[in-house]
CSV table of C-alpha atoms in Angstrom, one decimal:
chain,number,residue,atom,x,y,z
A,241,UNK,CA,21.7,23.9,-23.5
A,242,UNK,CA,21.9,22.5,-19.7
A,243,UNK,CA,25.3,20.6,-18.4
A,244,UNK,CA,25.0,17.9,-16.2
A,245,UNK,CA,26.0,18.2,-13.0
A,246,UNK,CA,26.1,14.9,-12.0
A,247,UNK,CA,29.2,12.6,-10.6
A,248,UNK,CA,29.1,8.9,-11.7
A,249,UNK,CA,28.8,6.9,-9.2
A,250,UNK,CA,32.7,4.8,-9.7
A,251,UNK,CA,34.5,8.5,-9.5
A,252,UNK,CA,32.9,10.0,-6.5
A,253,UNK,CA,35.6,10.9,-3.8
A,254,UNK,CA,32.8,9.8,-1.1
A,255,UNK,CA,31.9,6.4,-2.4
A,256,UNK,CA,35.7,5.8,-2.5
A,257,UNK,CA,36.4,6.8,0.9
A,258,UNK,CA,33.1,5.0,2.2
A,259,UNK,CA,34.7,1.6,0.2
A,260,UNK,CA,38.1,2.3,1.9
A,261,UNK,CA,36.3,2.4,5.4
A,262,UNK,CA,34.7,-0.5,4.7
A,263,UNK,CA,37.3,-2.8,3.4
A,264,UNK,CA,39.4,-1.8,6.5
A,265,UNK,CA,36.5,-2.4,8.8
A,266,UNK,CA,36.4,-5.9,7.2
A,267,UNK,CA,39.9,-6.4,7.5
A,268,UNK,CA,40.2,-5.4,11.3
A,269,UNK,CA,37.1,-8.0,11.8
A,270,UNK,CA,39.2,-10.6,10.3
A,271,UNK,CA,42.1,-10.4,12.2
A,272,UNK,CA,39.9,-10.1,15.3
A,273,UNK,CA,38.2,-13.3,14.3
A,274,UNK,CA,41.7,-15.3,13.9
A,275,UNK,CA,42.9,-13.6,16.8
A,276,UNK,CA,40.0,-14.8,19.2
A,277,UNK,CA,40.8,-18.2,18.7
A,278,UNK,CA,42.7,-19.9,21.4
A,279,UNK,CA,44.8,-22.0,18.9
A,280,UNK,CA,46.0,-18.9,16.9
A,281,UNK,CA,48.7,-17.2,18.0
A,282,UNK,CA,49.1,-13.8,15.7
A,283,UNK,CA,46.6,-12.6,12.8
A,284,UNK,CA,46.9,-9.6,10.3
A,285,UNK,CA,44.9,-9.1,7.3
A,286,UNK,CA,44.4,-6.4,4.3
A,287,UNK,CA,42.3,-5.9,1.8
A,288,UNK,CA,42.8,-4.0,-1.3
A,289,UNK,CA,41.9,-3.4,-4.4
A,290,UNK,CA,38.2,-2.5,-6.3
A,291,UNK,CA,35.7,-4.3,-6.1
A,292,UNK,CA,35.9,-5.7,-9.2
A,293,UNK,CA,39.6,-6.7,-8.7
A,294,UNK,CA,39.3,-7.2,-5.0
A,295,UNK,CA,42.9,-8.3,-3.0
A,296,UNK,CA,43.0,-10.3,0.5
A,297,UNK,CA,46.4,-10.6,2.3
A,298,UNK,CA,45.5,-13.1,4.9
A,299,UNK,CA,48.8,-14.0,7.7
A,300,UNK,CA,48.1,-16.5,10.5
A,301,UNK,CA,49.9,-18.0,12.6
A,302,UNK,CA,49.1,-21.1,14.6
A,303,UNK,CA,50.5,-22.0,18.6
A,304,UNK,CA,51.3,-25.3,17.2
A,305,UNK,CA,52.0,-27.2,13.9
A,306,UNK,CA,48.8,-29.5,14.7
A,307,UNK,CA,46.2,-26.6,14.7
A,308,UNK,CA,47.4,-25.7,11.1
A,309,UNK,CA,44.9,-27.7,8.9
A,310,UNK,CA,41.8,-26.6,11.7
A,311,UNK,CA,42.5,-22.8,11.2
A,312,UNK,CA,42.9,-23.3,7.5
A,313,UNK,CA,39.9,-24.9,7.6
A,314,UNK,CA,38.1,-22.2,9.2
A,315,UNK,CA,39.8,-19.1,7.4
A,316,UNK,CA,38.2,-21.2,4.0
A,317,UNK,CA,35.2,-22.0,5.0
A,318,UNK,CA,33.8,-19.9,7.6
A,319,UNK,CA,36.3,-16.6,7.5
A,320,UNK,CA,36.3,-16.0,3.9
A,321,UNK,CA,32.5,-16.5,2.4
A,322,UNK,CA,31.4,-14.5,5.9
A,323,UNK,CA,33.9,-12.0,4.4
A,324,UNK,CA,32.6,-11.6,1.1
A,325,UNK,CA,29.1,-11.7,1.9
A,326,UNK,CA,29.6,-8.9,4.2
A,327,UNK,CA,31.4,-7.0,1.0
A,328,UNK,CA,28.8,-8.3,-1.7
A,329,UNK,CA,31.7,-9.1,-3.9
A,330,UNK,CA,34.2,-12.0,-4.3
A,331,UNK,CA,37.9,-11.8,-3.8
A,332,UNK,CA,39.8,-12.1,-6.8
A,333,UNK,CA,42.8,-13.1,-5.3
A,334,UNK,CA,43.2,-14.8,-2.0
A,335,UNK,CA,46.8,-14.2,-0.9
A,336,UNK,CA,46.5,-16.3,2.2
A,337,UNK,CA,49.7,-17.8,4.7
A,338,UNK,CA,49.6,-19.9,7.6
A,339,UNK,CA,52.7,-21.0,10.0
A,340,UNK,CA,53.3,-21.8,13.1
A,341,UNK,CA,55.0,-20.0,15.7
A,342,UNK,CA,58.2,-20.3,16.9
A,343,UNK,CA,59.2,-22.3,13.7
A,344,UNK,CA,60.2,-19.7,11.2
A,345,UNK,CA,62.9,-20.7,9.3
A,346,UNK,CA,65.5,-17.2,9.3
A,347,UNK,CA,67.2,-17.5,5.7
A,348,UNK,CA,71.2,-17.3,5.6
A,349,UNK,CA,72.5,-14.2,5.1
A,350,UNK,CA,72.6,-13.6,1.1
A,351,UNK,CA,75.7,-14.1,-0.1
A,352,UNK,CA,77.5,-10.9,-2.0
A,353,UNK,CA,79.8,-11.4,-5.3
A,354,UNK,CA,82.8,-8.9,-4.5
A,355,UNK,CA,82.4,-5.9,-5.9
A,356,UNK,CA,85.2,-6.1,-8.5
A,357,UNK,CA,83.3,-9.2,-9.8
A,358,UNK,CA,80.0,-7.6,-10.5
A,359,UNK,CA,79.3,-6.2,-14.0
A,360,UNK,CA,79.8,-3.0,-14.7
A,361,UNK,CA,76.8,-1.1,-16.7
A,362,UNK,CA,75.0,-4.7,-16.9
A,363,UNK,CA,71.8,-1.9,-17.8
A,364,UNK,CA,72.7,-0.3,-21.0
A,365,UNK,CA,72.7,-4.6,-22.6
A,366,UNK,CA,70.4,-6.2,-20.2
A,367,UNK,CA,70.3,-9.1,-23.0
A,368,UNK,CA,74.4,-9.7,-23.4
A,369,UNK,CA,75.4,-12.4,-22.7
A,370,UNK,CA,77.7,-12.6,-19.6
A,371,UNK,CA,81.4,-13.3,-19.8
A,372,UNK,CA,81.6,-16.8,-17.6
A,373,UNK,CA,84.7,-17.7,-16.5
A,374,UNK,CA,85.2,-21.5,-14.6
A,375,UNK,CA,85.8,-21.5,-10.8
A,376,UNK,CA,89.8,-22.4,-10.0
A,377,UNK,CA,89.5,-26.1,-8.3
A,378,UNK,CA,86.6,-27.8,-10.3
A,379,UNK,CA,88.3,-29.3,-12.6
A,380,UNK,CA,86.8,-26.9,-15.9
A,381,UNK,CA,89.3,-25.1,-16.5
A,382,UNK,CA,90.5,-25.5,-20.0
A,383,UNK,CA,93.8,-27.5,-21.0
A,384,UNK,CA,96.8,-25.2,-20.6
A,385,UNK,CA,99.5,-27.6,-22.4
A,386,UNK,CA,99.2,-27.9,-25.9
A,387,UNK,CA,97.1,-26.0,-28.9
A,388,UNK,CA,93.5,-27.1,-29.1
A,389,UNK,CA,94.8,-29.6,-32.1
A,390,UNK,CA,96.8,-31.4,-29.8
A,391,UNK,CA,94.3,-32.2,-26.8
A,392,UNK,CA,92.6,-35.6,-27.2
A,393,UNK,CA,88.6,-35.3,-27.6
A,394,UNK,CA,86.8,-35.5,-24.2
A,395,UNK,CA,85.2,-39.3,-24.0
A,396,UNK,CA,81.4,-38.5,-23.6
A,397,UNK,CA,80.0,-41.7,-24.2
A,398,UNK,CA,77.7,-42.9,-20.8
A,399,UNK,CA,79.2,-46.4,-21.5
């Protein structure tokens, strides 16, 4: 009895590596193409994935908020299928952003709960429900005079 010796094709380290080269050569001639363009000001792209689950990560950014729709434009009809029939395959998924530069927006610095306000061991009952307590000033805090017996019923009418 004879064993095979042979490697399938989807597990050999060299087609691997010869995919890896090729998806990165693609990916460099991406950004080159975005980049020669004298309306785009910055370009990166990645690809990952298999080929049958094959990723794009597409950033571009534009000198001006005009030249937006143009180099959207080109990065979906000219950059992409050039792309993929360079590859053979299609991308799955097309993760692709466009902005301009100079007009990022810089989000606020998150704001922080104090520490003595955070739950303590929130992981051992992800589901629990948390204990809410109304914020001083907002008029939610519950009626302090009187049992509940004596407090007249809220009017909820939207007369």
């Amino acid at each position: 009895m004879k064993e095979s010796l042979a490697v399938p094709v989807e597990t050999s380290p060299q087609q691997g590596s010869a995919w890896g080269t090729r998806i990165q050569k693609i990916a460099t001639f991406a950004s080159e193409q975005c980049q020669s363009r004298d309306t785009v000001h910055s370009a990166i792209c990645t690809i990952t994935g298999s080929p049958e689950q094959l990723v794009i990560n597409l950033a571009c950014t534009a000198k001006s908020e005009d030249q937006v729709s143009e180099l959207m434009q080109y990065v979906n009809d000219t950059l992409l299928p050039q792309m993929e029939t360079a590859l053979g395959v299609r991308f799955e998924v097309k993760n692709l952003q466009f902005a301009v530069a100079g007009k990022e927006s810089l989000l606020a610095a998150p704001e922080h709960a104090p520490e003595a306000e955070l739950p303590a061991h929130w992981l051992d009952q992800p589901f629990a429900a948390p204990k809410q307590t109304p914020t001083p000033g907002l008029g939610l805090e519950p009626a302090s005079s009187g049992s509940q017996s004596d407090a007249s019923p809220a009017d909820l009418s939207m007369a």
